[in-house]
Amino acid sequence: MRKANLIGLAALVASLAACGQSDPAEPQVAALPGASSSASAAASSENLRQLPLGATQEEIDRAYDAWYACWTKHGVPSAPDGGGPLLSYKKNQKKYQAAVDACADQEPLNPPEMDPQQNPDYADNLRAEKACLEGHGIKMEIRGTGDDASLWAVDTKANLAKANSDEGMEFYRQCEISAFTPK
């Protein structure tokens, strides 16, 4: 998985919570005239996989739910304590690695703009996002360097509460869009 950042952490937390629920049904895909259902399903799967810049929590949850549903389909059970397939995998990676590998083509992808390998302005964009969030009162820090640089909320109770609030997540989304949209 790519670098961890605030939205990645939020996605992980939301995914863990969602994984404790019953397995989601296969997504229903409308067929185009003349298109095979497998082609429609593949296109839908790819659309779920590639997260857009400024993805909403619902889009992130949908992508991770589809990925974890694949894990379940390939034999990774949901942990009985509500941790879903991710917790089951973490408890026994060796046992479930083949199932996770079978679903590698469904792992959610961060937006290309947020990939240091694809965005030569990544470091500048990350600094702009940090400044934007701090302008909204959320103290941030950049951890790591180069391709491993990522944005983290400063670890104080009040700051984390604000960063993880609905308002904070919306600030994060807007700052991400503002900072990483090519100018």
Tab-separated table of C-alpha atoms in Angstrom:
chain	number	residue	atom	x	y	z
A	1	MET	CA	0.000	0.000	0.000
A	2	ARG	CA	1.122	3.517	-0.690
A	3	LYS	CA	2.130	5.956	2.017
A	4	ALA	CA	-0.147	6.513	4.953
A	5	ASN	CA	-1.748	9.891	5.313
A	6	LEU	CA	-4.740	11.355	7.069
A	7	ILE	CA	-7.233	10.148	4.496
A	8	GLY	CA	-5.561	6.758	4.374
A	9	LEU	CA	-5.884	6.437	8.115
A	10	ALA	CA	-9.509	7.504	7.947
A	11	ALA	CA	-10.114	4.931	5.211
A	12	LEU	CA	-8.491	2.230	7.287
A	13	VAL	CA	-10.573	3.073	10.346
A	14	ALA	CA	-13.749	3.210	8.268
A	15	SER	CA	-12.842	-0.037	6.532
A	16	LEU	CA	-12.244	-1.799	9.830
A	17	ALA	CA	-15.635	-0.633	11.060
A	18	ALA	CA	-17.340	-1.640	7.822
A	19	CYS	CA	-15.671	-5.031	7.769
A	20	GLY	CA	-17.521	-6.100	10.874
A	21	GLN	CA	-20.796	-5.811	9.013
A	22	SER	CA	-22.224	-8.518	6.837
A	23	ASP	CA	-20.452	-9.113	3.546
A	24	PRO	CA	-21.507	-6.574	0.931
A	25	ALA	CA	-23.379	-7.936	-2.052
A	26	GLU	CA	-21.694	-8.004	-5.428
A	27	PRO	CA	-22.063	-4.586	-7.047
A	28	GLN	CA	-24.764	-4.416	-9.665
A	29	VAL	CA	-23.477	-3.151	-12.994
A	30	ALA	CA	-25.720	-1.989	-15.796
A	31	ALA	CA	-24.786	-3.714	-19.036
A	32	LEU	CA	-24.197	-1.718	-22.174
A	33	PRO	CA	-25.785	-3.127	-25.337
A	34	GLY	CA	-23.287	-5.494	-26.948
A	35	ALA	CA	-20.939	-5.499	-23.940
A	36	SER	CA	-20.268	-8.643	-21.985
A	37	SER	CA	-21.048	-8.599	-18.271
A	38	SER	CA	-17.421	-9.432	-17.447
A	39	ALA	CA	-16.249	-6.383	-19.395
A	40	SER	CA	-18.764	-4.213	-17.525
A	41	ALA	CA	-17.705	-5.682	-14.187
A	42	ALA	CA	-14.024	-5.120	-14.990
A	43	ALA	CA	-14.677	-1.494	-15.932
A	44	SER	CA	-16.721	-0.985	-12.764
A	45	SER	CA	-14.007	-2.618	-10.662
A	46	GLU	CA	-11.350	-0.339	-12.153
A	47	ASN	CA	-13.527	2.717	-11.503
A	48	LEU	CA	-13.876	1.665	-7.864
A	49	ARG	CA	-10.164	1.038	-7.594
A	50	GLN	CA	-8.841	4.392	-8.838
A	51	LEU	CA	-9.708	7.004	-6.249
A	52	PRO	CA	-10.223	10.525	-7.571
A	53	LEU	CA	-8.441	13.545	-6.194
A	54	GLY	CA	-10.504	14.740	-3.223
A	55	ALA	CA	-12.321	11.415	-2.868
A	56	THR	CA	-15.218	11.475	-0.448
A	57	GLN	CA	-15.294	9.080	2.483
A	58	GLU	CA	-18.085	7.203	0.692
A	59	GLU	CA	-15.885	6.709	-2.403
A	60	ILE	CA	-12.995	5.525	-0.240
A	61	ASP	CA	-15.253	3.150	1.724
A	62	ARG	CA	-16.729	1.747	-1.492
A	63	ALA	CA	-13.258	1.029	-2.927
A	64	TYR	CA	-12.011	-0.659	0.236
A	65	ASP	CA	-15.260	-2.599	0.707
A	66	ALA	CA	-14.863	-4.041	-2.814
A	67	TRP	CA	-11.255	-5.001	-2.109
A	68	TYR	CA	-12.102	-6.656	1.194
A	69	ALA	CA	-15.073	-8.438	-0.400
A	70	CYS	CA	-12.576	-9.973	-2.821
A	71	TRP	CA	-10.478	-11.142	0.119
A	72	THR	CA	-13.544	-12.763	1.662
A	73	LYS	CA	-14.434	-14.398	-1.653
A	74	HIS	CA	-10.933	-15.912	-1.691
A	75	GLY	CA	-11.149	-17.285	1.846
A	76	VAL	CA	-10.209	-14.544	4.315
A	77	PRO	CA	-12.933	-14.644	6.985
A	78	SER	CA	-14.178	-11.632	8.869
A	79	ALA	CA	-12.702	-11.569	12.341
A	80	PRO	CA	-15.374	-12.554	14.894
A	81	ASP	CA	-14.682	-9.463	17.006
A	82	GLY	CA	-15.809	-7.089	14.244
A	83	GLY	CA	-12.383	-6.469	12.718
A	84	GLY	CA	-13.378	-7.817	9.317
A	85	PRO	CA	-11.042	-9.575	6.907
A	86	LEU	CA	-8.245	-7.045	7.477
A	87	LEU	CA	-7.927	-8.090	11.110
A	88	SER	CA	-8.079	-11.784	10.158
A	89	TYR	CA	-5.279	-11.199	7.657
A	90	LYS	CA	-3.151	-9.276	10.145
A	91	LYS	CA	-3.525	-12.095	12.689
A	92	ASN	CA	-2.406	-14.763	10.188
A	93	GLN	CA	-0.727	-13.179	7.161
A	94	LYS	CA	0.980	-16.377	6.044
A	95	LYS	CA	-2.320	-18.286	5.921
A	96	TYR	CA	-4.212	-15.624	3.955
A	97	GLN	CA	-1.481	-14.106	1.762
A	98	ALA	CA	-2.545	-16.086	-1.323
A	99	ALA	CA	-6.086	-14.692	-1.036
A	100	VAL	CA	-4.778	-11.143	-0.654
A	101	ASP	CA	-2.446	-11.652	-3.634
A	102	ALA	CA	-5.400	-12.880	-5.714
A	103	CYS	CA	-7.068	-9.523	-5.089
A	104	ALA	CA	-4.034	-7.328	-5.764
A	105	ASP	CA	-5.639	-5.991	-8.944
A	106	GLN	CA	-8.483	-4.581	-6.826
A	107	GLU	CA	-6.414	-2.748	-4.200
A	108	PRO	CA	-7.529	0.889	-4.149
A	109	LEU	CA	-5.150	3.314	-5.825
A	110	ASN	CA	-4.549	6.829	-4.623
A	111	PRO	CA	-5.059	9.594	-7.169
A	112	PRO	CA	-2.197	9.887	-9.688
A	113	GLU	CA	-1.665	13.497	-8.584
A	114	MET	CA	-0.770	12.183	-5.121
A	115	ASP	CA	1.749	9.635	-6.386
A	116	PRO	CA	5.307	10.973	-6.073
A	117	GLN	CA	6.330	8.712	-8.967
A	118	GLN	CA	3.798	10.354	-11.292
A	119	ASN	CA	3.760	13.911	-9.935
A	120	PRO	CA	7.059	15.811	-10.162
A	121	ASP	CA	5.541	18.587	-8.005
A	122	TYR	CA	4.506	16.208	-5.230
A	123	ALA	CA	6.719	17.731	-2.488
A	124	ASP	CA	5.562	21.283	-3.279
A	125	ASN	CA	1.928	20.138	-3.435
A	126	LEU	CA	2.279	18.390	-0.068
A	127	ARG	CA	3.651	21.566	1.506
A	128	ALA	CA	0.753	23.563	-0.010
A	129	GLU	CA	-1.738	21.062	1.422
A	130	LYS	CA	-0.090	21.346	4.856
A	131	ALA	CA	-0.321	25.158	4.720
A	132	CYS	CA	-3.980	24.970	3.679
A	133	LEU	CA	-4.893	22.635	6.551
A	134	GLU	CA	-3.009	24.739	9.059
A	135	GLY	CA	-4.916	27.746	7.722
A	136	HIS	CA	-8.053	25.905	8.867
A	137	GLY	CA	-6.559	25.352	12.328
A	138	ILE	CA	-5.411	21.741	11.895
A	139	LYS	CA	-1.742	21.418	12.880
A	140	MET	CA	0.076	19.118	10.463
A	141	GLU	CA	3.559	17.754	9.947
A	142	ILE	CA	5.307	16.159	6.996
A	143	ARG	CA	6.959	12.888	7.912
A	144	GLY	CA	9.522	11.165	5.735
A	145	THR	CA	11.353	12.499	2.714
A	146	GLY	CA	11.178	12.144	-1.048
A	147	ASP	CA	8.737	9.464	-2.204
A	148	ASP	CA	8.083	8.468	1.404
A	149	ALA	CA	6.925	11.915	2.519
A	150	SER	CA	3.405	12.013	3.888
A	151	LEU	CA	1.157	14.353	5.812
A	152	TRP	CA	0.115	13.569	9.380
A	153	ALA	CA	-2.024	15.406	11.907
A	154	VAL	CA	0.003	16.446	14.942
A	155	ASP	CA	-0.741	13.985	17.715
A	156	THR	CA	-2.586	15.993	20.333
A	157	LYS	CA	-6.054	15.096	21.527
A	158	ALA	CA	-7.661	18.378	20.412
A	159	ASN	CA	-5.872	18.446	17.046
A	160	LEU	CA	-6.768	14.847	16.223
A	161	ALA	CA	-10.382	15.456	17.230
A	162	LYS	CA	-10.581	18.412	14.869
A	163	ALA	CA	-8.746	16.577	12.056
A	164	ASN	CA	-11.037	13.534	12.335
A	165	SER	CA	-14.267	15.517	12.634
A	166	ASP	CA	-16.597	15.814	9.643
A	167	GLU	CA	-15.504	19.435	9.284
A	168	GLY	CA	-11.821	18.461	9.445
A	169	MET	CA	-12.268	15.742	6.832
A	170	GLU	CA	-13.973	18.245	4.532
A	171	PHE	CA	-11.084	20.697	5.055
A	172	TYR	CA	-8.685	17.861	4.231
A	173	ARG	CA	-10.595	17.038	1.042
A	174	GLN	CA	-10.746	20.669	-0.104
A	175	CYS	CA	-7.072	21.292	0.711
A	176	GLU	CA	-6.080	18.126	-1.153
A	177	ILE	CA	-7.981	19.279	-4.238
A	178	SER	CA	-6.576	22.796	-4.003
A	179	ALA	CA	-2.965	21.727	-3.471
A	180	PHE	CA	-2.765	18.847	-5.948
A	181	THR	CA	-4.872	20.132	-8.852
A	182	PRO	CA	-2.427	20.917	-11.682
A	183	LYS	CA	-2.235	24.655	-12.273
